[in-house]
């Protein structure tokens, strides 16, 4: 059993509450997913559970972690810089159990993860692996030490659909506890039996969390129904309050009018005194009524506070791509690895016309990102179209030492910066977060910056490498609708099964023999 008691986490820089009075118990068999919008502290929470020293440079923490005899294993969202420079073999040798494994046991593990049997002894540098290969290697390493609690931060990022299904099987058959963060709605729907929802409401000034033992679809339905009922009751209470307050105002006006009548009436003293006593009784009744109404107002149903998913329009009419225009006819006789040592695919051909939305899928290491970079290089150099590129690694396009406002505008013009801050506000950035260096932002917040840059650029062609990989399952549906409604062309890579189904008109699989339409 893993237990958290009264956890509080505060950001050192702006003193913003990230986690407040958080309590949780995790038992064997729990497949708990942490959901919430970008920047809500999901990764920070998982890091604190594994090793609180990992977040001490930017947070203040208090609370108790009771871990008993549990053995924790952690898969980070981003690989450590020092690990990127190691060979695959050096990386595996850091496992306490690596040398205890027989060749047969290693072979079985390699087979489960669909990697070569000799990968454990590979001299390939870790950072040269594809995104999915990195995830597989890291998962295999942590499983070698036979942990009892898996802490997984975005394990579904960058892995192919076949490996996603393997990951689902791993989580579902794990006998102990799994606590994971994921933005893959299909993975969550297929695995989670416990939902931990972290929210920052009231313009990120108030923390709220919900823990339920339910599947994801059930949780979302119950949450939506509960909010709908609460909102309906709150609106009904407010309508009743308006009618009641109007009735009270009329009674008050009648009393005021009676007071004036008593003062100016030509009655004798006895009559005036009796009228005054009657009026005093009415005033007492009115005051009692006011106190009762005040108490009723305190118990009135509140409008439900919920953290809304982001929304902004991606592209305008200027981004519309004519139906008949050929966006690209791309041919490549050989696709090689970046170092040029290995041929990944031959006879590649891709044609995109008009506002088509196409997706390239394929196994990890097939060369999808390498191919997309080549396509991007050609499209970005064209003068007859306006293309924008969102790489898998955001750091390729972002200056991490400047703020989002500075990245989106280098002119310093006050009006432009005010407009940018307005846009960022619509994306749920707080004023403080707008002034944070980009390196301090979550992966989803970095992705928002790049999407906003694309929206402001007037691009009519978007080249997107895993565009939904860092957006919460709550924002995911909005992002998919936004890209599907983009009036220009979209060329993308994705393993997000909902993205492929809802956005992409054509899907091509990259194989050794080239791009083949996937029906």
Short mmCIF file of C-alpha atoms in Angstrom, two decimals:
data_model
loop_
_atom_site.label_atom_id
_atom_site.label_comp_id
_atom_site.label_asym_id
_atom_site.label_seq_id
_atom_site.Cartn_x
_atom_site.Cartn_y
_atom_site.Cartn_z
CA UNK A 1 0.00 0.00 0.00
CA UNK A 2 1.17 3.51 -0.87
CA UNK A 3 -0.38 6.36 1.07
CA UNK A 4 -0.14 10.17 0.90
CA UNK A 5 -1.31 12.35 3.75
CA UNK A 6 -1.89 16.11 3.73
CA UNK A 7 0.43 16.92 0.84
CA UNK A 8 0.97 20.60 0.03
CA UNK A 9 3.18 21.80 -2.83
CA UNK A 10 3.77 25.49 -3.57
CA UNK A 11 5.71 27.04 -6.46
CA UNK A 12 8.75 28.88 -5.10
CA UNK A 13 8.78 31.61 -7.72
CA UNK A 14 5.20 32.90 -7.68
CA UNK A 15 3.99 31.17 -4.48
CA UNK A 16 1.16 29.58 -6.47
CA UNK A 17 -0.46 26.57 -4.81
CA UNK A 18 0.15 23.52 -6.98
CA UNK A 19 -1.20 20.82 -4.63
CA UNK A 20 -3.15 21.49 -1.42
CA UNK A 21 -4.16 19.08 1.36
CA UNK A 22 -3.95 16.09 -0.97
CA UNK A 23 -4.68 12.60 0.38
CA UNK A 24 -4.54 9.33 -1.53
CA UNK A 25 -4.20 5.59 -0.97
CA UNK A 26 -2.97 3.24 -3.67
CA UNK A 27 -3.46 -0.51 -3.30
CA UNK A 28 -2.49 -3.58 -5.28
CA UNK A 29 -4.65 -3.82 -8.39
CA UNK A 30 -5.23 -0.08 -8.67
CA UNK A 31 -4.61 1.26 -12.17
CA UNK A 32 -4.77 4.95 -11.28
CA UNK A 33 -4.50 7.62 -13.96
CA UNK A 34 -3.81 11.25 -13.08
CA UNK A 35 -5.63 13.65 -15.38
CA UNK A 36 -5.90 17.42 -15.52
CA UNK A 37 -5.05 20.36 -17.72
CA UNK A 38 -1.50 21.27 -18.67
CA UNK A 39 0.58 22.74 -15.84
CA UNK A 40 -1.68 21.43 -13.06
CA UNK A 41 1.08 19.59 -11.21
CA UNK A 42 0.60 16.03 -12.47
CA UNK A 43 4.29 15.39 -13.17
CA UNK A 44 5.29 17.29 -10.04
CA UNK A 45 3.10 14.99 -7.94
CA UNK A 46 4.58 11.82 -9.45
CA UNK A 47 8.13 13.11 -9.01
CA UNK A 48 7.42 13.95 -5.35
CA UNK A 49 6.17 10.41 -4.75
CA UNK A 50 9.29 8.88 -6.31
CA UNK A 51 11.89 11.31 -4.96
CA UNK A 52 10.98 14.69 -3.48
CA UNK A 53 14.51 15.97 -4.21
CA UNK A 54 13.56 16.06 -7.90
CA UNK A 55 11.30 19.07 -7.35
CA UNK A 56 12.99 20.89 -4.47
CA UNK A 57 14.59 23.51 -6.73
CA UNK A 58 11.21 24.96 -7.75
CA UNK A 59 8.76 23.93 -5.00
CA UNK A 60 8.15 24.01 -1.27
CA UNK A 61 6.56 20.79 -0.01
CA UNK A 62 4.99 19.41 3.17
CA UNK A 63 3.16 16.18 3.77
CA UNK A 64 3.72 12.51 4.50
CA UNK A 65 4.40 9.60 2.17
CA UNK A 66 3.92 6.12 3.60
CA UNK A 67 5.44 3.57 1.25
CA UNK A 68 6.00 0.58 3.54
CA UNK A 69 7.85 -2.18 1.68
CA UNK A 70 6.80 -0.99 -1.77
CA UNK A 71 9.50 -0.83 -4.44
CA UNK A 72 8.92 2.16 -6.69
CA UNK A 73 9.92 2.45 -10.34
CA UNK A 74 9.69 5.71 -12.26
CA UNK A 75 9.49 6.44 -15.97
CA UNK A 76 10.11 10.18 -16.56
CA UNK A 77 8.35 12.21 -19.20
CA UNK A 78 11.72 13.46 -20.46
CA UNK A 79 14.91 11.43 -20.28
CA UNK A 80 17.70 12.94 -18.19
CA UNK A 81 20.40 14.71 -20.20
CA UNK A 82 23.14 12.51 -18.75
CA UNK A 83 21.24 9.37 -19.80
CA UNK A 84 20.87 10.61 -23.38
CA UNK A 85 24.65 10.49 -23.80
CA UNK A 86 25.02 6.86 -22.66
CA UNK A 87 25.02 3.82 -24.89
CA UNK A 88 22.02 1.51 -24.58
CA UNK A 89 24.29 -1.07 -22.91
CA UNK A 90 25.58 1.45 -20.36
CA UNK A 91 21.99 2.48 -19.61
CA UNK A 92 20.90 -1.12 -18.92
CA UNK A 93 23.92 -1.89 -16.73
CA UNK A 94 22.66 0.69 -14.23
CA UNK A 95 19.84 -1.71 -13.35
CA UNK A 96 20.56 -3.63 -10.16
CA UNK A 97 19.29 -6.83 -11.77
CA UNK A 98 20.68 -6.58 -15.30
CA UNK A 99 23.54 -9.05 -14.74
CA UNK A 100 21.21 -11.48 -12.97
CA UNK A 101 19.07 -11.92 -16.07
CA UNK A 102 19.75 -14.91 -18.30
CA UNK A 103 19.92 -14.50 -22.09
CA UNK A 104 16.62 -16.35 -22.27
CA UNK A 105 14.90 -13.94 -19.88
CA UNK A 106 16.26 -10.95 -21.79
CA UNK A 107 15.08 -12.51 -25.03
CA UNK A 108 11.55 -12.95 -23.69
CA UNK A 109 11.48 -9.30 -22.59
CA UNK A 110 12.79 -8.14 -25.98
CA UNK A 111 10.08 -10.17 -27.69
CA UNK A 112 7.35 -8.59 -25.58
CA UNK A 113 8.56 -5.12 -26.53
CA UNK A 114 9.19 -6.02 -30.17
CA UNK A 115 12.89 -5.05 -30.15
CA UNK A 116 15.97 -7.02 -31.29
CA UNK A 117 17.31 -9.55 -28.77
CA UNK A 118 20.72 -7.91 -28.78
CA UNK A 119 19.43 -4.42 -27.94
CA UNK A 120 20.62 -4.80 -24.34
CA UNK A 121 24.23 -4.79 -25.55
CA UNK A 122 23.85 -2.13 -28.23
CA UNK A 123 26.48 0.59 -28.53
CA UNK A 124 23.91 2.98 -30.01
CA UNK A 125 23.67 6.26 -28.13
CA UNK A 126 20.38 6.67 -26.25
CA UNK A 127 19.55 10.08 -27.73
CA UNK A 128 19.82 8.64 -31.24
CA UNK A 129 16.96 6.22 -30.60
CA UNK A 130 13.50 7.10 -31.83
CA UNK A 131 11.08 8.47 -29.26
CA UNK A 132 9.29 5.15 -29.00
CA UNK A 133 12.50 3.16 -28.72
CA UNK A 134 13.57 5.34 -25.79
CA UNK A 135 10.31 4.59 -23.99
CA UNK A 136 10.67 0.86 -24.59
CA UNK A 137 14.27 0.77 -23.34
CA UNK A 138 13.36 2.72 -20.21
CA UNK A 139 10.36 0.48 -19.48
CA UNK A 140 12.45 -2.67 -19.87
CA UNK A 141 15.11 -1.30 -17.54
CA UNK A 142 12.71 -0.42 -14.71
CA UNK A 143 10.89 -3.77 -15.02
CA UNK A 144 14.18 -5.65 -14.52
CA UNK A 145 14.26 -4.60 -10.85
CA UNK A 146 10.82 -6.13 -10.21
CA UNK A 147 9.10 -3.09 -8.69
CA UNK A 148 5.72 -3.27 -6.93
CA UNK A 149 4.56 0.24 -7.86
CA UNK A 150 4.94 1.66 -11.37
CA UNK A 151 5.03 5.46 -11.65
CA UNK A 152 4.73 6.30 -15.34
CA UNK A 153 4.80 9.86 -16.67
CA UNK A 154 3.41 9.83 -20.20
CA UNK A 155 4.45 6.26 -21.09
CA UNK A 156 2.32 6.40 -24.26
CA UNK A 157 4.26 9.29 -25.80
CA UNK A 158 5.97 8.42 -29.07
CA UNK A 159 5.26 4.69 -29.08
CA UNK A 160 3.60 3.02 -32.04
CA UNK A 161 0.11 1.55 -31.95
CA UNK A 162 1.42 -2.00 -31.58
CA UNK A 163 3.46 -0.97 -28.54
CA UNK A 164 0.52 1.04 -27.16
CA UNK A 165 -1.46 -2.20 -27.14
CA UNK A 166 1.48 -3.91 -25.39
CA UNK A 167 1.52 -1.12 -22.80
CA UNK A 168 -2.21 -1.58 -22.23
CA UNK A 169 -1.61 -5.27 -21.62
CA UNK A 170 1.26 -4.50 -19.22
CA UNK A 171 -0.91 -2.16 -17.14
CA UNK A 172 -3.97 -4.43 -17.15
CA UNK A 173 -2.04 -7.55 -16.14
CA UNK A 174 0.16 -5.83 -13.52
CA UNK A 175 -0.65 -7.46 -10.18
CA UNK A 176 0.43 -4.53 -8.08
CA UNK A 177 -0.24 -0.78 -8.31
CA UNK A 178 0.20 1.50 -11.32
CA UNK A 179 0.03 5.28 -11.10
CA UNK A 180 0.36 6.92 -14.48
CA UNK A 181 -0.14 10.13 -16.39
CA UNK A 182 -1.39 9.91 -19.94
CA UNK A 183 -3.00 12.09 -22.56
CA UNK A 184 -4.02 9.07 -24.65
CA UNK A 185 -7.77 8.77 -24.14
CA UNK A 186 -7.93 5.31 -25.68
CA UNK A 187 -5.20 4.01 -23.34
CA UNK A 188 -7.01 5.53 -20.34
CA UNK A 189 -10.36 4.10 -21.41
CA UNK A 190 -8.83 0.64 -21.82
CA UNK A 191 -6.82 0.49 -18.57
CA UNK A 192 -7.78 2.87 -15.74
CA UNK A 193 -9.98 1.72 -12.85
CA UNK A 194 -9.18 4.75 -10.68
CA UNK A 195 -9.26 8.40 -11.71
CA UNK A 196 -7.29 11.14 -9.94
CA UNK A 197 -8.36 14.51 -11.34
CA UNK A 198 -6.25 17.56 -10.45
CA UNK A 199 -7.83 20.96 -11.17
CA UNK A 200 -6.86 24.60 -10.87
CA UNK A 201 -10.10 26.59 -10.80
CA UNK A 202 -11.04 30.26 -10.30
CA UNK A 203 -8.31 31.42 -12.70
CA UNK A 204 -5.80 28.99 -11.20
CA UNK A 205 -6.14 30.47 -7.71
CA UNK A 206 -7.82 27.44 -6.13
CA UNK A 207 -6.75 23.79 -6.15
CA UNK A 208 -9.29 20.97 -6.20
CA UNK A 209 -8.90 17.25 -6.65
CA UNK A 210 -11.25 14.32 -7.16
CA UNK A 211 -10.46 10.64 -6.63
CA UNK A 212 -12.94 8.01 -7.75
CA UNK A 213 -12.77 4.27 -8.37
CA UNK A 214 -14.35 4.14 -11.80
CA UNK A 215 -13.38 3.80 -15.45
CA UNK A 216 -12.70 6.95 -17.45
CA UNK A 217 -15.91 6.97 -19.49
CA UNK A 218 -17.96 6.42 -16.34
CA UNK A 219 -16.15 9.21 -14.53
CA UNK A 220 -16.60 11.73 -17.36
CA UNK A 221 -20.30 10.83 -17.72
CA UNK A 222 -20.98 11.11 -14.00
CA UNK A 223 -19.00 14.35 -13.78
CA UNK A 224 -20.86 15.87 -16.74
CA UNK A 225 -24.24 14.76 -15.37
CA UNK A 226 -23.41 16.08 -11.89
CA UNK A 227 -22.31 19.45 -13.23
CA UNK A 228 -25.42 19.65 -15.41
CA UNK A 229 -27.69 18.91 -12.45
CA UNK A 230 -25.82 21.36 -10.23
CA UNK A 231 -25.96 24.07 -12.87
CA UNK A 232 -29.69 23.46 -13.44
CA UNK A 233 -30.36 23.61 -9.68
CA UNK A 234 -28.20 26.74 -9.32
CA UNK A 235 -30.09 28.49 -12.14
CA UNK A 236 -33.41 27.44 -10.60
CA UNK A 237 -32.31 28.78 -7.20
CA UNK A 238 -31.32 32.08 -8.78
CA UNK A 239 -34.66 32.42 -10.57
CA UNK A 240 -36.47 31.77 -7.28
CA UNK A 241 -34.22 34.31 -5.56
CA UNK A 242 -35.07 36.96 -8.16
CA UNK A 243 -38.83 36.37 -7.66
CA UNK A 244 -38.44 36.33 -3.87
CA UNK A 245 -36.27 39.47 -3.84
CA UNK A 246 -38.79 41.29 -6.04
CA UNK A 247 -41.59 40.33 -3.64
CA UNK A 248 -39.46 41.52 -0.71
CA UNK A 249 -38.76 44.86 -2.41
CA UNK A 250 -42.52 45.41 -2.87
CA UNK A 251 -43.19 44.65 0.81
CA UNK A 252 -40.39 47.04 1.80
CA UNK A 253 -41.85 49.75 -0.43
CA UNK A 254 -45.27 49.27 1.19
CA UNK A 255 -43.76 49.67 4.69
CA UNK A 256 -41.86 52.79 3.61
CA UNK A 257 -45.07 54.21 2.14
CA UNK A 258 -46.94 53.43 5.39
CA UNK A 259 -44.28 55.26 7.38
CA UNK A 260 -44.81 58.39 5.31
CA UNK A 261 -48.57 58.11 5.71
CA UNK A 262 -48.28 57.93 9.52
CA UNK A 263 -46.07 61.02 9.64
CA UNK A 264 -48.35 63.14 7.49
CA UNK A 265 -51.77 61.80 8.50
CA UNK A 266 -54.11 64.22 10.33
CA UNK A 267 -55.07 61.70 13.01
CA UNK A 268 -55.18 62.28 16.75
CA UNK A 269 -52.31 61.17 18.94
CA UNK A 270 -53.90 57.86 20.00
CA UNK A 271 -54.51 56.82 16.41
CA UNK A 272 -50.93 57.77 15.45
CA UNK A 273 -49.53 55.73 18.35
CA UNK A 274 -51.59 52.68 17.34
CA UNK A 275 -50.54 53.05 13.70
CA UNK A 276 -46.93 53.36 14.86
CA UNK A 277 -47.19 50.14 16.88
CA UNK A 278 -48.69 48.34 13.87
CA UNK A 279 -45.90 49.67 11.67
CA UNK A 280 -43.26 48.57 14.18
CA UNK A 281 -44.69 45.03 14.04
CA UNK A 282 -44.51 45.13 10.23
CA UNK A 283 -40.89 46.33 10.34
CA UNK A 284 -40.02 43.50 12.72
CA UNK A 285 -41.62 41.04 10.29
CA UNK A 286 -39.71 42.55 7.36
CA UNK A 287 -36.36 42.32 9.23
CA UNK A 288 -37.07 38.70 10.19
CA UNK A 289 -37.87 38.00 6.54
CA UNK A 290 -34.57 39.59 5.49
CA UNK A 291 -32.60 37.43 7.96
CA UNK A 292 -34.38 34.30 6.69
CA UNK A 293 -33.60 35.20 3.07
CA UNK A 294 -29.93 35.80 3.96
CA UNK A 295 -29.74 32.32 5.50
CA UNK A 296 -31.38 30.82 2.40
CA UNK A 297 -28.83 32.60 0.19
CA UNK A 298 -25.99 30.98 2.14
CA UNK A 299 -27.45 27.55 1.34
CA UNK A 300 -28.17 28.39 -2.29
CA UNK A 301 -26.67 25.95 -4.81
CA UNK A 302 -23.45 27.34 -6.23
CA UNK A 303 -22.75 27.39 -9.95
CA UNK A 304 -20.36 24.49 -10.64
CA UNK A 305 -16.71 25.49 -10.88
CA UNK A 306 -14.86 23.49 -13.47
CA UNK A 307 -11.65 23.87 -15.33
CA UNK A 308 -12.63 24.45 -18.92
CA UNK A 309 -10.68 22.96 -21.80
CA UNK A 310 -8.77 25.41 -23.97
CA UNK A 311 -10.14 26.72 -27.20
CA UNK A 312 -8.98 29.04 -29.91
CA UNK A 313 -9.31 29.00 -33.68
CA UNK A 314 -6.43 27.61 -35.69
CA UNK A 315 -6.18 29.62 -38.88
CA UNK A 316 -8.63 32.00 -40.56
CA UNK A 317 -9.94 32.49 -44.10
CA UNK A 318 -6.46 33.56 -45.24
CA UNK A 319 -5.28 30.04 -44.39
CA UNK A 320 -7.80 28.41 -46.73
CA UNK A 321 -6.14 26.09 -49.24
CA UNK A 322 -7.79 25.81 -52.70
CA UNK A 323 -9.17 22.34 -53.35
CA UNK A 324 -7.26 21.79 -56.58
CA UNK A 325 -3.85 23.04 -55.46
CA UNK A 326 -1.08 20.49 -55.19
CA UNK A 327 0.51 21.14 -51.81
CA UNK A 328 3.32 18.69 -52.34
CA UNK A 329 4.41 15.81 -54.57
CA UNK A 330 7.32 14.42 -52.62
CA UNK A 331 9.60 11.65 -53.87
CA UNK A 332 12.60 10.11 -52.13
CA UNK A 333 14.50 7.13 -53.44
CA UNK A 334 16.07 6.27 -50.08
CA UNK A 335 15.27 7.36 -46.53
CA UNK A 336 18.30 6.98 -44.31
CA UNK A 337 18.93 7.41 -40.60
CA UNK A 338 20.23 10.89 -39.68
CA UNK A 339 23.80 9.55 -39.53
CA UNK A 340 23.39 8.12 -43.05
CA UNK A 341 24.47 4.62 -42.03
CA UNK A 342 21.20 2.75 -42.51
CA UNK A 343 18.48 2.77 -45.17
CA UNK A 344 15.07 2.83 -43.49
CA UNK A 345 12.78 2.94 -46.53
CA UNK A 346 12.89 3.13 -50.31
CA UNK A 347 10.76 4.58 -53.12
CA UNK A 348 8.81 7.03 -51.01
CA UNK A 349 6.08 9.06 -52.70
CA UNK A 350 3.57 11.39 -51.08
CA UNK A 351 1.00 13.61 -52.78
CA UNK A 352 -1.14 16.08 -50.85
CA UNK A 353 -3.79 18.20 -52.53
CA UNK A 354 -5.93 21.03 -51.20
CA UNK A 355 -6.90 21.08 -47.52
CA UNK A 356 -6.24 17.36 -47.00
CA UNK A 357 -5.50 16.08 -43.51
CA UNK A 358 -3.06 13.19 -43.77
CA UNK A 359 -1.33 11.12 -41.10
CA UNK A 360 1.80 8.99 -41.29
CA UNK A 361 1.96 6.00 -38.96
CA UNK A 362 4.50 3.22 -38.60
CA UNK A 363 6.53 1.17 -36.18
CA UNK A 364 9.01 2.85 -33.87
CA UNK A 365 12.31 3.42 -35.63
CA UNK A 366 10.71 3.28 -39.09
CA UNK A 367 11.89 6.83 -39.80
CA UNK A 368 8.63 8.80 -39.58
CA UNK A 369 10.13 11.82 -37.82
CA UNK A 370 13.16 11.80 -40.13
CA UNK A 371 10.84 11.77 -43.15
CA UNK A 372 8.62 14.52 -41.76
CA UNK A 373 11.67 16.74 -41.18
CA UNK A 374 12.62 16.34 -44.85
CA UNK A 375 9.10 17.16 -45.96
CA UNK A 376 9.13 20.18 -43.63
CA UNK A 377 12.43 21.42 -45.07
CA UNK A 378 10.93 21.43 -48.56
CA UNK A 379 7.61 23.04 -47.58
CA UNK A 380 9.19 25.70 -45.35
CA UNK A 381 11.36 26.88 -48.24
CA UNK A 382 8.41 27.32 -50.64
CA UNK A 383 7.17 30.82 -51.54
CA UNK A 384 3.74 29.85 -52.90
CA UNK A 385 2.54 28.51 -49.54
CA UNK A 386 3.02 29.42 -45.88
CA UNK A 387 4.04 26.40 -43.82
CA UNK A 388 4.65 25.99 -40.09
CA UNK A 389 6.35 23.02 -38.39
CA UNK A 390 5.72 21.58 -34.93
CA UNK A 391 8.49 19.09 -34.13
CA UNK A 392 8.24 16.17 -31.75
CA UNK A 393 10.90 17.81 -29.61
CA UNK A 394 9.57 21.31 -28.90
CA UNK A 395 13.02 22.50 -27.85
CA UNK A 396 14.05 22.41 -31.52
CA UNK A 397 11.78 25.42 -32.10
CA UNK A 398 11.69 27.15 -28.70
CA UNK A 399 14.16 29.39 -26.91
CA UNK A 400 13.81 28.00 -23.40
CA UNK A 401 15.35 31.02 -21.67
CA UNK A 402 12.74 33.56 -22.77
CA UNK A 403 9.09 33.94 -21.81
CA UNK A 404 6.14 32.87 -24.01
CA UNK A 405 5.34 36.55 -24.66
CA UNK A 406 8.90 37.26 -25.80
CA UNK A 407 8.90 34.17 -28.04
CA UNK A 408 5.65 35.16 -29.75
CA UNK A 409 6.71 38.78 -30.26
CA UNK A 410 10.20 40.20 -30.69
CA UNK A 411 9.07 43.76 -31.51
CA UNK A 412 8.29 44.87 -27.96
CA UNK A 413 5.23 46.73 -29.25
CA UNK A 414 2.80 47.24 -26.36
CA UNK A 415 -0.36 46.65 -28.40
CA UNK A 416 0.99 43.43 -29.90
CA UNK A 417 2.08 42.16 -26.49
CA UNK A 418 -1.29 42.99 -24.98
CA UNK A 419 -2.96 40.96 -27.72
CA UNK A 420 -0.55 38.06 -27.13
CA UNK A 421 -1.28 38.10 -23.41
CA UNK A 422 -4.99 37.99 -24.23
CA UNK A 423 -4.41 34.94 -26.44
CA UNK A 424 -2.32 33.24 -23.76
CA UNK A 425 -5.04 33.98 -21.22
CA UNK A 426 -7.54 32.17 -23.44
CA UNK A 427 -5.16 29.19 -23.30
CA UNK A 428 -5.37 29.21 -19.47
CA UNK A 429 -2.01 30.85 -18.81
CA UNK A 430 -1.91 32.90 -15.63
CA UNK A 431 -0.19 36.31 -15.65
CA UNK A 432 2.72 34.77 -13.73
CA UNK A 433 3.10 31.86 -16.16
CA UNK A 434 3.32 34.32 -19.06
CA UNK A 435 6.46 35.70 -17.41
CA UNK A 436 8.06 32.31 -16.63
CA UNK A 437 10.94 31.14 -18.85
CA UNK A 438 9.63 28.58 -21.32
CA UNK A 439 11.86 25.89 -19.79
CA UNK A 440 9.73 26.04 -16.61
CA UNK A 441 6.52 25.26 -18.50
CA UNK A 442 4.94 21.83 -18.88
CA UNK A 443 5.05 19.97 -22.19
CA UNK A 444 1.43 20.91 -22.87
CA UNK A 445 2.06 24.58 -22.16
CA UNK A 446 5.01 24.53 -24.59
CA UNK A 447 2.77 22.91 -27.20
CA UNK A 448 0.20 25.68 -26.70
CA UNK A 449 2.88 28.29 -27.43
CA UNK A 450 3.76 26.59 -30.73
CA UNK A 451 0.10 26.21 -31.72
CA UNK A 452 -0.51 29.88 -30.96
CA UNK A 453 2.50 30.83 -33.08
CA UNK A 454 1.02 28.80 -35.93
CA UNK A 455 -2.36 30.44 -35.49
CA UNK A 456 -0.83 33.92 -35.59
CA UNK A 457 1.42 33.17 -38.56
CA UNK A 458 -1.26 32.89 -41.26
CA UNK A 459 0.05 29.46 -42.28
CA UNK A 460 -1.99 27.38 -44.71
CA UNK A 461 0.07 24.20 -44.27
CA UNK A 462 0.77 22.63 -40.88
CA UNK A 463 3.43 19.95 -40.39
CA UNK A 464 2.79 18.32 -37.03
CA UNK A 465 4.82 15.62 -35.29
CA UNK A 466 2.59 14.07 -32.60
CA UNK A 467 0.42 17.20 -32.13
CA UNK A 468 -1.76 15.80 -29.32
CA UNK A 469 0.98 14.08 -27.29
CA UNK A 470 1.11 16.62 -24.45
CA UNK A 471 -2.52 17.71 -24.20
CA UNK A 472 -4.74 16.41 -21.43
CA UNK A 473 -7.56 14.00 -22.29
CA UNK A 474 -9.89 16.89 -21.42
CA UNK A 475 -8.25 19.22 -23.97
CA UNK A 476 -7.68 16.43 -26.52
CA UNK A 477 -11.17 16.58 -28.07
CA UNK A 478 -10.83 20.36 -28.49
CA UNK A 479 -7.41 20.08 -30.14
CA UNK A 480 -8.71 17.43 -32.54
CA UNK A 481 -11.67 19.59 -33.55
CA UNK A 482 -9.37 22.58 -33.98
CA UNK A 483 -7.01 20.73 -36.33
CA UNK A 484 -9.88 19.06 -38.21
CA UNK A 485 -11.45 22.50 -38.80
CA UNK A 486 -8.18 24.07 -40.00
CA UNK A 487 -8.92 25.38 -43.53
CA UNK A 488 -5.47 24.49 -44.86
CA UNK A 489 -3.54 21.24 -45.32
CA UNK A 490 -2.18 19.15 -42.45
CA UNK A 491 0.62 16.61 -42.72
CA UNK A 492 1.12 14.82 -39.42
CA UNK A 493 2.56 11.89 -37.53
CA UNK A 494 0.45 10.41 -34.77
CA UNK A 495 -0.13 7.28 -32.72
CA UNK A 496 -3.19 8.85 -31.10
CA UNK A 497 -5.99 6.54 -32.20
CA UNK A 498 -8.72 9.11 -31.63
CA UNK A 499 -6.75 11.75 -33.59
CA UNK A 500 -6.32 9.35 -36.50
CA UNK A 501 -10.02 8.49 -36.51
CA UNK A 502 -11.44 12.00 -36.03
CA UNK A 503 -8.99 14.22 -37.95
CA UNK A 504 -7.21 12.31 -40.68
CA UNK A 505 -8.76 11.75 -44.10
CA UNK A 506 -5.88 9.60 -45.34
CA UNK A 507 -3.47 7.46 -43.32
CA UNK A 508 -0.18 6.20 -44.73
CA UNK A 509 2.02 3.59 -43.07
CA UNK A 510 5.78 3.97 -43.51
CA UNK A 511 7.32 0.63 -44.39
CA UNK A 512 10.66 -0.41 -45.84
CA UNK A 513 8.99 -0.38 -49.27
CA UNK A 514 7.71 3.20 -48.86
CA UNK A 515 4.48 4.91 -47.86
CA UNK A 516 1.45 2.64 -48.19
CA UNK A 517 -2.11 3.87 -47.76
CA UNK A 518 -3.59 2.28 -44.62
CA UNK A 519 -7.25 1.39 -45.13
#
